[in-house]
Amino acid sequence: MAGQIPRQFIDDLLARTDIVELIDKRVPLKKAGSRNYTACCPFHNEKSPSFTVSPDKQFYHCFGCGAHGNAITFMMEFEQLEFVESIEELAKDLHMEVPREQGNQPHRPAPQADDYSLMQKAADFYQQQLQQHSKAAEVQAYLARRGLSAQTAAEFQLGYAPESWDALMKVLSGQGGKAIRDQLLQLKLISRNENGREFDFFRDRLMFPIRDKRGRVIAFGGRVLGDGQPKYLNSPETTLFHKGRELYGLYEARQQPGHLSRLLVVEGYMDVVALAEHDIRFAVACLGTATTSDHINTLFRYAPQVICCYDGDRAGRDAAWRALQNALPQLKDGVELNFVFLPDGEDPDSLVQKEGKEAFLARLEQAQPLSQYLFEHLLVMHDVATDAGKSALANKGAELIKQIPGSFYREQLTDKLDNLLGRKTQRTKPSNARPVAPRPASANLKITPMRRAMALLLQYPSLAKVMPYAPELATASIPGMSLLLKIQELLLEKPELTTAQLLEYWRDLPEHAILLKLATWEHQIEPEQLSQDFLDTFHSIEDIYLQQRLEALERKDKLKQLTQAEQHEYVLLLRALKKQKTANSWLTRLARKAPLCYNH
């Protein structure tokens, strides 16, 4: 669940975090009524606000798309952070240090506290050299020839690595000596040859700092200024940098106003920067590797539409095919993957310089949908004019389609495959069918006494004291009974927990999804009626238990296997059943006569 972060720290962090203040900094909120706040949902497009934030529960919920959660979940979804990263960000805002528990987990190299600081110092040094080095005018002239302004260079923190063997190392290790040099080696900012000589990894190159999604410098790309090789040199992988997961330009794209509606995947740093120069600020580049499944997953977390832009030659189309295959397991309903192939000899940098912003954007509007490119590629590989070709196409198509999690995509591609093979689809669709807007998952849950009791307890934790403490009910064969009792037990132990804190105890457990849905249910109950309404709901669960108990005793009675105590209990239950005419529970009426009714 929480990894090596202590549970108590997470409780304290959520207790100190004001979710209204946290969200309001990112999505302006307005007061709605006497208790809650509202806004247009940041997770889907809408004109009328359906996104609410409850300061009492420290919880948010959208009645339009169903998004909901606590402060940690909001940071994960809005800022696209991992769980631990969200904890760290919230802690940083509160000036809290995240503690770590010692466990038996295998050791994994972790960044030192000042690794990011050292990487930023390197970026600052390169930027300074772009302005002050004796070769600065030459490098600036190169940028101007490439059509880049000083403003764009500053936005992307472009710099220059001097051709000196150890300029960076001297500046950064001046205060710390060998300890800093060892750290520079680990971060691959310097190298050491077999003779033990240490030298700068990047020399005489235009420098592109690579930033993670939180804006921290984690690596560099360096472009040669002349005809040297390699033309581009990337940082090797380190504890900070994993090239198969990072995307150059993603941080900068996310700094634009509003939410990203699409992301354009290009091949190089210069493509990203050149497009930004022409005010196309949604381009990102993979870092010296093919577009991986991790890349695709990250892209879809930030934008519903992804456009992959490649050269039109064989290498470009091969790269596109690899990207498509890696994307299939990420194709959930609601996302879109398209492909654009550029004219021979052109890349986004050269093309936008020639034809300008509007013409380049027009090319993106003509991008091929995934379905079109998928079957174009398969038809090149398989000749459907032959039975063997049809069979191979059927097998390969089915193999690819089954990887897709989204039912819409699977059905669409299966229908298209059937058409290509001359098969009749088995799926029938009414001619007057209309798209149905998605409903929040919680709206599809059937209301049962157990779910109602659980929802009320989650939303109003103080009800744990109202709820009779009856651990004997754990033996009842009622779905959710043990979970309800666990929630009560936790709240009796920690009565100060809010809804947000309470839900965090089940993160990454199977019950978390259902608890999140129950925590968003709206109950039209007056505050003064809350306790009684909860008790009535709980008593109805007791009734179910006692009915089950009665049926069990009836079966034993028929077999003449009842003990004397069970015989007494059986008689009391039968009398209670006959007299039941009000909403009072059996247990309430029986408690006066048989207080040990649970202890059978």
Coordinates of C-alpha atoms in Angstrom, one line a residue:
M1 CA 0.0 0.0 0.0
A2 CA 2.2 2.8 1.3
G3 CA 5.6 1.1 0.5
Q4 CA 8.2 2.3 3.0
I5 CA 6.3 5.4 4.0
P6 CA 4.8 5.0 7.5
R7 CA 1.1 4.9 7.7
Q8 CA 1.0 7.4 10.5
F9 CA 2.9 9.9 8.4
I10 CA 0.3 9.6 5.6
D11 CA -2.5 10.2 8.2
D12 CA -0.7 13.3 9.4
L13 CA 0.0 14.5 5.9
L14 CA -3.7 14.3 4.9
A15 CA -4.7 15.9 8.2
R16 CA -2.5 18.9 7.6
T17 CA -3.5 19.2 3.9
D18 CA -6.5 21.4 3.1
I19 CA -7.9 19.8 -0.1
V20 CA -9.9 23.0 -0.8
E21 CA -6.7 25.1 -0.8
L22 CA -4.8 22.4 -2.7
I23 CA -7.3 22.2 -5.6
D24 CA -8.1 25.9 -5.6
K25 CA -4.5 26.7 -6.5
R26 CA -5.0 24.6 -9.7
V27 CA -8.7 24.8 -10.4
P28 CA -10.5 28.0 -9.1
L29 CA -13.3 26.9 -6.8
K30 CA -16.5 28.7 -5.9
K31 CA -18.6 28.3 -2.7
A32 CA -21.7 26.1 -3.3
G33 CA -24.1 26.2 -0.5
S34 CA -23.0 26.3 3.1
R35 CA -20.4 23.5 3.1
N36 CA -19.0 22.5 -0.3
Y37 CA -17.1 24.1 -3.2
T38 CA -17.6 23.6 -6.9
A39 CA -15.9 24.0 -10.3
C40 CA -15.9 22.7 -13.8
C41 CA -14.2 19.4 -13.7
P42 CA -10.5 19.4 -14.5
F43 CA -10.7 15.8 -15.7
H44 CA -13.2 16.2 -18.6
N45 CA -14.7 19.0 -20.7
E46 CA -17.9 20.5 -19.4
K47 CA -19.7 23.8 -19.4
S48 CA -21.7 23.5 -16.2
P49 CA -19.8 22.7 -12.9
S50 CA -20.3 19.2 -11.7
F51 CA -17.0 18.9 -9.7
T52 CA -17.5 19.3 -5.9
V53 CA -15.0 19.5 -3.1
S54 CA -16.0 18.7 0.5
P55 CA -13.8 20.3 3.2
D56 CA -15.5 18.1 5.8
K57 CA -14.7 14.9 4.1
Q58 CA -11.5 16.2 2.5
F59 CA -12.7 14.6 -0.7
Y60 CA -13.6 15.6 -4.2
H61 CA -16.1 14.1 -6.6
C62 CA -17.3 14.8 -10.2
F63 CA -20.9 13.9 -10.9
G64 CA -20.1 14.1 -14.6
C65 CA -17.2 11.7 -15.2
G66 CA -17.1 10.0 -11.8
A67 CA -13.6 11.2 -10.8
H68 CA -13.1 11.2 -7.1
G69 CA -10.5 10.9 -4.3
N70 CA -8.5 12.6 -1.6
A71 CA -5.5 15.0 -1.9
I72 CA -3.1 12.3 -2.8
T73 CA -5.4 11.0 -5.6
F74 CA -5.9 14.5 -6.9
M75 CA -2.1 15.0 -7.2
M76 CA -1.7 11.7 -8.9
E77 CA -4.4 12.4 -11.4
F78 CA -4.0 16.2 -12.0
E79 CA -0.2 16.4 -11.8
Q80 CA 0.2 12.9 -13.2
L81 CA 2.5 11.8 -10.4
E82 CA 3.1 8.4 -8.9
F83 CA 1.9 7.6 -5.4
V84 CA 5.2 8.3 -3.7
E85 CA 5.8 11.4 -5.8
S86 CA 2.4 12.8 -4.7
I87 CA 3.3 12.2 -1.1
E88 CA 6.6 14.0 -1.6
E89 CA 5.0 17.0 -3.3
L90 CA 2.3 17.4 -0.6
A91 CA 5.0 17.1 2.1
K92 CA 7.2 19.7 0.4
D93 CA 4.4 22.2 0.4
L94 CA 4.0 21.6 4.2
H95 CA 7.7 21.6 4.9
M96 CA 7.5 18.0 6.1
E97 CA 10.2 15.5 5.6
V98 CA 9.0 12.1 4.3
P99 CA 10.3 9.3 6.6
R100 CA 11.1 5.8 5.4
E101 CA 10.6 2.6 7.3
Q102 CA 13.2 -0.1 7.2
G103 CA 11.8 -3.3 5.7
N104 CA 12.9 -6.5 4.0
Q105 CA 12.4 -5.2 0.5
P106 CA 15.3 -5.5 -1.9
H107 CA 17.7 -2.5 -2.0
R108 CA 17.1 -0.2 -4.9
P109 CA 19.5 2.6 -5.8
A110 CA 17.8 5.9 -4.9
P111 CA 18.6 9.5 -5.8
Q112 CA 20.6 11.4 -3.2
A113 CA 18.9 14.3 -1.6
D114 CA 20.9 16.8 -3.7
D115 CA 21.1 14.9 -7.0
Y116 CA 18.5 17.2 -8.5
S117 CA 20.2 20.2 -7.1
L118 CA 23.4 19.2 -8.7
M119 CA 21.7 18.5 -12.1
Q120 CA 20.2 22.0 -12.0
K121 CA 23.6 23.5 -11.2
A122 CA 24.9 21.8 -14.3
A123 CA 22.0 23.3 -16.4
D124 CA 22.7 26.7 -14.9
F125 CA 26.4 26.4 -15.8
Y126 CA 25.5 25.5 -19.4
Q127 CA 23.1 28.4 -19.7
Q128 CA 25.7 30.7 -18.4
Q129 CA 28.3 29.5 -20.9
L130 CA 25.8 30.2 -23.7
Q131 CA 25.9 33.8 -22.7
Q132 CA 29.5 34.3 -21.5
H133 CA 31.8 31.7 -23.1
S134 CA 34.2 33.0 -25.8
K135 CA 32.3 30.8 -28.3
A136 CA 28.9 32.1 -27.1
A137 CA 28.4 34.4 -30.2
E138 CA 29.0 31.4 -32.5
V139 CA 26.6 29.2 -30.7
Q140 CA 23.9 31.9 -30.6
A141 CA 24.4 32.5 -34.3
Y142 CA 23.8 28.7 -34.8
L143 CA 20.5 29.0 -32.9
A144 CA 19.5 32.0 -35.0
R145 CA 20.2 30.0 -38.2
R146 CA 17.9 27.3 -36.9
G147 CA 15.2 29.8 -36.4
L148 CA 15.2 29.8 -32.6
S149 CA 14.7 33.0 -30.6
A150 CA 16.4 33.8 -27.3
Q151 CA 13.0 33.6 -25.6
T152 CA 12.5 30.0 -26.8
A153 CA 16.1 29.1 -25.8
A154 CA 15.5 30.5 -22.3
E155 CA 12.1 28.6 -22.0
F156 CA 13.8 25.3 -22.7
Q157 CA 16.9 26.3 -20.7
L158 CA 19.2 25.6 -23.7
G159 CA 22.9 26.0 -23.0
Y160 CA 26.4 25.3 -24.2
A161 CA 28.9 22.7 -23.0
P162 CA 32.5 24.1 -23.5
E163 CA 35.0 22.0 -25.4
S164 CA 37.3 22.1 -22.4
W165 CA 37.9 18.6 -20.9
D166 CA 36.8 19.5 -17.4
A167 CA 35.1 22.9 -17.3
L168 CA 31.9 21.6 -15.6
M169 CA 33.8 19.3 -13.2
K170 CA 36.0 22.1 -12.0
V171 CA 33.0 24.4 -11.3
L172 CA 30.8 21.8 -9.6
S173 CA 33.4 19.9 -7.6
G174 CA 35.2 23.0 -6.4
Q175 CA 33.5 22.9 -3.0
G176 CA 33.1 19.2 -2.4
G177 CA 36.1 17.6 -3.8
K178 CA 36.1 13.8 -4.4
A179 CA 32.6 13.3 -2.9
I180 CA 31.0 15.6 -5.5
R181 CA 33.1 14.1 -8.3
D182 CA 31.8 10.6 -7.3
Q183 CA 28.3 12.0 -7.4
L184 CA 28.9 13.6 -10.8
L185 CA 30.1 10.2 -12.0
Q186 CA 27.0 8.5 -10.8
L187 CA 24.9 11.2 -12.6
K188 CA 27.0 10.6 -15.8
L189 CA 27.9 14.3 -16.0
I190 CA 31.6 13.3 -16.0
S191 CA 33.4 10.1 -17.1
R192 CA 36.5 8.3 -15.9
N193 CA 38.8 6.5 -18.3
E194 CA 40.8 3.3 -17.6
N195 CA 43.8 5.4 -16.4
G196 CA 41.6 7.1 -13.8
R197 CA 41.4 10.4 -15.5
E198 CA 38.1 12.2 -15.1
F199 CA 36.5 14.5 -17.7
D200 CA 33.3 16.1 -18.7
F201 CA 30.8 13.8 -20.5
F202 CA 29.4 16.6 -22.7
R203 CA 31.9 18.8 -24.6
D204 CA 31.4 21.4 -27.3
R205 CA 27.7 20.7 -27.7
L206 CA 24.4 22.6 -27.7
M207 CA 22.8 21.4 -24.5
F208 CA 19.1 20.4 -24.0
P209 CA 18.2 19.8 -20.3
I210 CA 15.7 17.0 -20.0
R211 CA 13.2 17.6 -17.2
D212 CA 10.8 15.2 -15.5
K213 CA 7.1 15.8 -15.1
R214 CA 7.8 17.9 -12.0
G215 CA 10.3 20.1 -13.8
R216 CA 13.5 18.8 -12.3
V217 CA 16.5 18.4 -14.5
I218 CA 17.3 14.6 -14.7
A219 CA 19.5 14.3 -17.8
F220 CA 20.8 16.1 -20.9
G221 CA 20.9 15.8 -24.6
G222 CA 23.8 17.4 -26.5
R223 CA 23.9 18.3 -30.2
V224 CA 27.1 18.7 -32.0
L225 CA 27.6 22.1 -33.6
G226 CA 29.6 20.9 -36.6
D227 CA 29.8 17.7 -38.5
G228 CA 31.1 15.5 -35.7
Q229 CA 29.6 12.2 -34.5
P230 CA 27.3 11.3 -32.9
K231 CA 25.1 14.2 -33.9
Y232 CA 23.1 13.8 -30.7
L233 CA 24.5 12.5 -27.4
N234 CA 22.2 11.6 -24.6
S235 CA 22.9 11.1 -20.9
P236 CA 23.3 7.4 -20.1
E237 CA 20.7 5.9 -17.7
T238 CA 21.1 6.9 -14.0
T239 CA 19.1 6.7 -10.8
L240 CA 17.3 9.8 -12.0
F241 CA 16.9 9.0 -15.7
H242 CA 15.3 6.1 -17.5
K243 CA 15.0 6.9 -21.2
G244 CA 12.2 4.4 -21.8
R245 CA 9.9 6.3 -19.5
E246 CA 10.7 10.0 -20.0
L247 CA 9.6 12.4 -22.7
Y248 CA 11.4 15.5 -23.7
G249 CA 9.2 18.6 -23.7
L250 CA 6.4 17.1 -21.7
Y251 CA 7.0 19.4 -18.7
E252 CA 7.0 22.4 -21.0
A253 CA 3.8 21.3 -22.8
R254 CA 2.1 21.0 -19.4
Q255 CA 2.9 24.6 -18.5
Q256 CA 0.6 25.9 -21.2
P257 CA -2.8 27.3 -20.0
G258 CA -5.7 24.8 -19.8
H259 CA -5.5 21.1 -20.1
L260 CA -3.8 19.3 -23.0
S261 CA -6.3 17.9 -25.5
R262 CA -3.6 16.3 -27.6
L263 CA 0.2 15.5 -27.7
L264 CA 2.4 15.2 -30.7
V265 CA 5.2 12.6 -30.6
V266 CA 8.2 13.6 -32.7
E267 CA 11.8 12.2 -33.0
G268 CA 14.2 14.9 -31.7
Y269 CA 14.8 17.7 -29.3
M270 CA 15.1 20.2 -32.1
D271 CA 11.7 19.2 -33.5
V272 CA 10.1 20.0 -30.1
V273 CA 11.9 23.3 -29.7
A274 CA 11.3 24.4 -33.3
L275 CA 7.6 23.7 -33.1
A276 CA 7.4 25.6 -29.8
E277 CA 9.0 28.5 -31.6
H278 CA 6.1 28.5 -34.0
D279 CA 3.6 28.3 -31.1
I280 CA 2.9 24.6 -31.4
R281 CA 3.4 23.7 -27.8
F282 CA 2.1 20.2 -27.4
A283 CA 5.1 18.3 -29.0
V284 CA 7.2 15.8 -27.1
A285 CA 10.1 13.5 -28.1
C286 CA 11.3 10.1 -27.1
L287 CA 14.9 10.1 -25.9
G288 CA 17.0 8.0 -28.2
T289 CA 14.7 5.0 -28.1
A290 CA 11.5 3.8 -29.8
T291 CA 8.1 4.8 -28.4
T292 CA 7.6 2.4 -25.6
S293 CA 4.5 1.1 -23.8
D294 CA 5.5 3.3 -20.8
H295 CA 5.7 6.3 -23.1
I296 CA 2.2 5.6 -24.5
N297 CA 0.8 5.1 -21.0
T298 CA 2.3 8.5 -19.9
L299 CA 1.0 10.2 -23.0
F300 CA -2.6 9.0 -22.5
R301 CA -2.4 10.0 -18.8
Y302 CA -1.9 13.6 -20.0
A303 CA -4.0 13.9 -23.1
P304 CA -6.9 11.8 -24.7
Q305 CA -5.4 12.2 -28.2
V306 CA -1.9 11.2 -29.2
I307 CA -0.5 11.8 -32.7
C308 CA 2.7 10.0 -33.7
C309 CA 4.7 11.9 -36.3
Y310 CA 7.3 10.0 -38.4
D311 CA 9.3 10.3 -41.6
G312 CA 7.5 8.6 -44.5
D313 CA 10.5 6.4 -45.3
R314 CA 10.9 2.7 -44.4
A315 CA 12.6 3.5 -41.1
G316 CA 9.8 5.9 -40.1
R317 CA 7.0 3.4 -40.9
D318 CA 8.9 0.7 -39.0
A319 CA 9.1 3.0 -36.0
A320 CA 5.3 3.7 -36.3
W321 CA 4.5 0.0 -36.4
R322 CA 6.5 -0.6 -33.2
A323 CA 4.7 2.4 -31.5
L324 CA 1.4 0.9 -32.6
Q325 CA 2.2 -2.5 -31.1
N326 CA 3.3 -0.9 -27.9
A327 CA 0.1 1.2 -27.8
L328 CA -2.4 -1.6 -28.1
P329 CA -2.5 -2.6 -24.4
Q330 CA -3.0 1.0 -23.5
L331 CA -6.0 1.7 -25.8
K332 CA -8.8 2.2 -23.3
D333 CA -12.1 3.6 -24.5
G334 CA -11.9 7.4 -24.6
V335 CA -8.4 7.7 -26.0
E336 CA -7.3 8.1 -29.6
L337 CA -4.0 7.3 -31.4
N338 CA -3.3 8.7 -34.9
F339 CA -0.3 8.7 -37.2
V340 CA 1.2 11.4 -39.5
F341 CA 3.9 10.6 -42.1
L342 CA 6.0 13.5 -43.4
P343 CA 7.3 13.9 -47.0
D344 CA 10.7 12.3 -47.7
G345 CA 13.6 14.3 -46.4
E346 CA 11.5 16.4 -44.0
D347 CA 11.2 16.5 -40.3
P348 CA 8.9 18.6 -38.1
D349 CA 11.7 21.2 -37.7
S350 CA 12.3 21.7 -41.4
L351 CA 8.7 21.4 -42.4
V352 CA 7.3 24.0 -39.9
Q353 CA 10.1 26.4 -41.0
K354 CA 9.0 26.0 -44.7
E355 CA 5.2 26.0 -44.4
G356 CA 4.5 27.7 -41.1
K357 CA 2.2 26.9 -38.2
E358 CA -1.2 26.7 -39.9
A359 CA -0.1 24.4 -42.7
F360 CA 1.6 22.1 -40.3
L361 CA -1.4 21.9 -38.0
A362 CA -3.5 21.1 -41.1
R363 CA -1.3 18.1 -41.6
L364 CA -2.1 16.9 -38.1
E365 CA -5.8 17.2 -38.9
Q366 CA -5.4 14.7 -41.7
A367 CA -3.6 12.2 -39.5
Q368 CA -4.4 8.5 -40.1
P369 CA -6.5 6.8 -37.4
L370 CA -5.0 3.8 -35.7
S371 CA -7.5 1.5 -37.4
Q372 CA -6.6 2.8 -40.9
Y373 CA -2.8 2.5 -40.4
L374 CA -3.1 -0.9 -38.7
F375 CA -4.9 -2.6 -41.6
E376 CA -2.9 -0.8 -44.2
H377 CA 0.2 -2.3 -42.7
L378 CA -1.4 -5.8 -42.3
L379 CA -2.6 -5.7 -46.0
V380 CA 0.9 -5.0 -47.2
M381 CA 2.1 -8.1 -45.2
H382 CA -0.7 -10.4 -46.2
D383 CA -2.4 -11.0 -49.6
V384 CA -6.1 -11.4 -49.0
A385 CA -6.5 -12.7 -52.6
T386 CA -5.3 -16.1 -51.4
D387 CA -6.7 -18.4 -48.7
A388 CA -3.3 -18.6 -47.0
G389 CA -3.1 -14.7 -46.9
K390 CA -6.6 -14.5 -45.5
S391 CA -5.8 -17.1 -42.8
A392 CA -2.6 -15.3 -41.9
L393 CA -4.4 -11.9 -41.7
A394 CA -7.2 -13.4 -39.6
N395 CA -4.7 -14.9 -37.1
K396 CA -2.4 -11.8 -36.9
G397 CA -5.4 -9.4 -36.7
A398 CA -7.0 -11.4 -33.9
E399 CA -3.7 -11.6 -32.0
L400 CA -3.3 -7.8 -32.1
I401 CA -6.9 -7.0 -31.4
K402 CA -7.1 -9.2 -28.3
Q403 CA -4.4 -7.0 -26.6
I404 CA -6.8 -4.0 -26.5
P405 CA -8.6 -3.4 -23.2
G406 CA -11.2 -0.9 -24.6
S407 CA -14.3 -2.7 -25.8
F408 CA -15.1 0.1 -28.4
Y409 CA -11.7 -0.4 -30.1
R410 CA -12.0 -4.2 -30.0
E411 CA -15.4 -4.2 -31.6
Q412 CA -14.5 -1.6 -34.2
L413 CA -11.3 -3.4 -35.3
T414 CA -13.0 -6.8 -35.2
D415 CA -15.7 -5.5 -37.5
K416 CA -13.2 -4.1 -39.9
L417 CA -11.2 -7.3 -39.9
D418 CA -14.4 -9.3 -40.6
N419 CA -15.1 -7.0 -43.6
L420 CA -11.7 -7.4 -45.0
L421 CA -12.0 -11.2 -44.7
G422 CA -15.6 -11.2 -46.2
R423 CA -17.0 -12.5 -42.9
K424 CA -20.4 -11.4 -41.5
T425 CA -20.1 -9.8 -38.2
Q426 CA -22.0 -11.5 -35.4
R427 CA -22.8 -8.3 -33.6
T428 CA -26.0 -6.5 -34.5
K429 CA -26.6 -2.8 -33.8
P430 CA -30.1 -1.1 -34.0
S431 CA -30.3 1.4 -36.7
N432 CA -31.6 4.1 -34.3
A433 CA -28.8 3.5 -31.7
R434 CA -27.4 6.7 -30.2
P435 CA -24.3 7.1 -28.1
V436 CA -25.0 7.1 -24.4
A437 CA -23.0 9.4 -22.2
P438 CA -20.9 7.6 -19.6
R439 CA -22.3 7.6 -16.1
P440 CA -20.3 7.5 -13.0
A441 CA -19.6 4.0 -11.9
S442 CA -21.2 4.6 -8.5
A443 CA -24.5 5.3 -10.3
N444 CA -24.6 1.6 -11.4
L445 CA -24.3 0.2 -7.9
K446 CA -27.4 -1.3 -6.5
I447 CA -28.3 0.2 -3.1
T448 CA -28.3 -2.5 -0.4
P449 CA -28.5 -2.1 3.3
M450 CA -24.8 -3.1 3.6
R451 CA -23.7 -0.6 0.9
R452 CA -25.8 2.1 2.5
A453 CA -24.4 1.5 5.9
M454 CA -20.8 1.4 4.6
A455 CA -21.4 4.6 2.6
L456 CA -22.7 6.5 5.6
L457 CA -19.9 5.3 7.8
L458 CA -17.3 6.3 5.2
Q459 CA -18.8 9.8 4.8
Y460 CA -19.6 10.4 8.5
P461 CA -16.9 8.5 10.4
S462 CA -18.4 9.7 13.8
L463 CA -21.2 7.1 13.2
A464 CA -18.7 4.4 14.2
K465 CA -19.6 5.2 17.8
V466 CA -23.4 5.0 17.1
M467 CA -23.0 1.6 15.4
P468 CA -23.4 -1.2 18.0
Y469 CA -20.1 -3.0 18.4
A470 CA -21.0 -6.6 17.4
P471 CA -17.9 -8.6 16.2
E472 CA -20.1 -11.7 16.3
L473 CA -21.6 -10.5 13.0
A474 CA -18.4 -11.3 11.3
T475 CA -19.6 -14.9 11.1
A476 CA -22.7 -13.9 9.0
S477 CA -22.7 -14.9 5.4
I478 CA -23.5 -11.3 4.3
P479 CA -21.3 -9.8 1.6
G480 CA -19.3 -6.9 3.0
M481 CA -20.0 -7.7 6.6
S482 CA -16.3 -8.2 7.5
L483 CA -15.3 -5.0 5.7
L484 CA -18.0 -2.9 7.5
L485 CA -16.7 -4.2 10.8
K486 CA -13.1 -3.5 9.9
I487 CA -14.0 0.1 9.0
Q488 CA -15.8 0.5 12.4
E489 CA -12.8 -1.1 14.3
L490 CA -10.4 1.3 12.6
L491 CA -12.6 4.3 13.4
L492 CA -13.0 3.3 17.0
E493 CA -9.2 3.0 17.3
K494 CA -8.6 6.3 15.4
P495 CA -11.8 8.4 15.7
E496 CA -10.1 11.5 14.3
L497 CA -9.8 10.0 10.8
T498 CA -11.6 11.8 7.9
T499 CA -13.1 10.2 4.9
A500 CA -9.9 11.0 2.9
Q501 CA -7.6 9.4 5.5
L502 CA -9.9 6.4 6.0
L503 CA -9.9 5.5 2.3
E504 CA -6.1 5.7 2.2
Y505 CA -6.0 2.5 4.3
W506 CA -7.4 0.5 1.5
R507 CA -5.4 2.0 -1.4
D508 CA -4.1 -0.8 -3.7
L509 CA -6.4 -3.3 -2.1
P510 CA -9.3 -4.9 -4.0
E511 CA -11.9 -3.1 -1.7
H512 CA -10.6 0.4 -2.6
A513 CA -12.6 0.8 -5.8
I514 CA -15.9 0.0 -4.2
L515 CA -15.2 2.1 -1.1
L516 CA -14.3 5.1 -3.4
K517 CA -17.7 4.7 -5.1
L518 CA -19.6 4.4 -1.8
A519 CA -17.8 7.5 -0.5
T520 CA -19.4 9.6 -3.3
W521 CA -23.0 8.5 -2.8
E522 CA -25.3 11.4 -2.0
H523 CA -27.7 11.0 0.9
Q524 CA -30.6 13.4 1.4
I525 CA -30.6 13.1 5.2
E526 CA -31.1 16.0 7.6
P527 CA -28.2 16.2 10.1
E528 CA -30.5 15.5 13.1
Q529 CA -31.8 12.3 11.4
L530 CA -28.4 11.0 10.5
S531 CA -27.8 8.8 13.5
Q532 CA -31.3 7.2 13.4
D533 CA -31.1 6.6 9.7
F534 CA -27.8 4.9 10.1
L535 CA -29.1 2.8 13.0
D536 CA -32.2 1.8 11.0
T537 CA -29.9 0.7 8.1
F538 CA -27.7 -1.2 10.5
H539 CA -30.7 -2.9 12.1
S540 CA -31.9 -4.1 8.7
I541 CA -28.5 -5.8 8.3
E542 CA -29.0 -7.4 11.7
D543 CA -32.4 -8.6 10.5
I544 CA -30.7 -10.3 7.6
Y545 CA -28.3 -12.0 10.0
L546 CA -31.1 -13.1 12.3
Q547 CA -33.1 -14.5 9.4
Q548 CA -30.1 -16.5 8.4
R549 CA -29.7 -17.7 12.0
L550 CA -33.4 -18.7 12.1
E551 CA -33.1 -20.7 8.9
A552 CA -30.0 -22.5 10.3
L553 CA -31.8 -23.3 13.5
E554 CA -34.9 -24.6 11.5
R555 CA -32.6 -27.0 9.6
K556 CA -31.2 -28.3 12.9
D557 CA -34.6 -28.5 14.4
K558 CA -35.9 -30.7 11.6
L559 CA -32.9 -33.0 12.2
K560 CA -33.6 -32.9 16.0
Q561 CA -30.0 -31.6 16.6
L562 CA -30.8 -28.4 18.6
T563 CA -29.1 -27.9 22.0
Q564 CA -31.1 -26.6 24.9
A565 CA -29.6 -23.1 24.4
E566 CA -30.4 -23.2 20.7
Q567 CA -33.9 -24.4 21.4
H568 CA -34.4 -21.3 23.6
E569 CA -32.9 -19.0 20.9
Y570 CA -35.1 -20.6 18.2
V571 CA -38.3 -20.0 20.2
L572 CA -37.4 -16.3 20.8
L573 CA -36.7 -15.8 17.1
L574 CA -40.0 -17.4 16.0
R575 CA -41.9 -15.1 18.5
A576 CA -40.1 -12.0 17.2
L577 CA -40.9 -12.9 13.6
K578 CA -44.6 -13.1 14.4
K579 CA -44.6 -9.8 16.2
Q580 CA -42.5 -7.9 13.7
K581 CA -44.8 -5.0 12.6
T582 CA -42.6 -2.0 13.0
A583 CA -39.1 -0.9 11.7
N584 CA -37.5 -1.9 15.0
S585 CA -35.0 -4.7 14.6
W586 CA -35.4 -8.2 15.9
L587 CA -32.2 -7.7 17.9
T588 CA -33.5 -4.6 19.7
R589 CA -36.7 -6.5 20.8
L590 CA -34.8 -9.6 21.7
A591 CA -32.1 -7.8 23.6
R592 CA -34.4 -7.3 26.6
K593 CA -35.2 -11.1 26.8
A594 CA -32.1 -12.7 25.4
P595 CA -29.1 -10.3 25.5
L596 CA -26.8 -13.1 24.4
C597 CA -28.7 -13.7 21.2
Y598 CA -25.6 -13.3 19.1
N599 CA -23.6 -15.8 21.1
H600 CA -25.0 -19.0 19.7

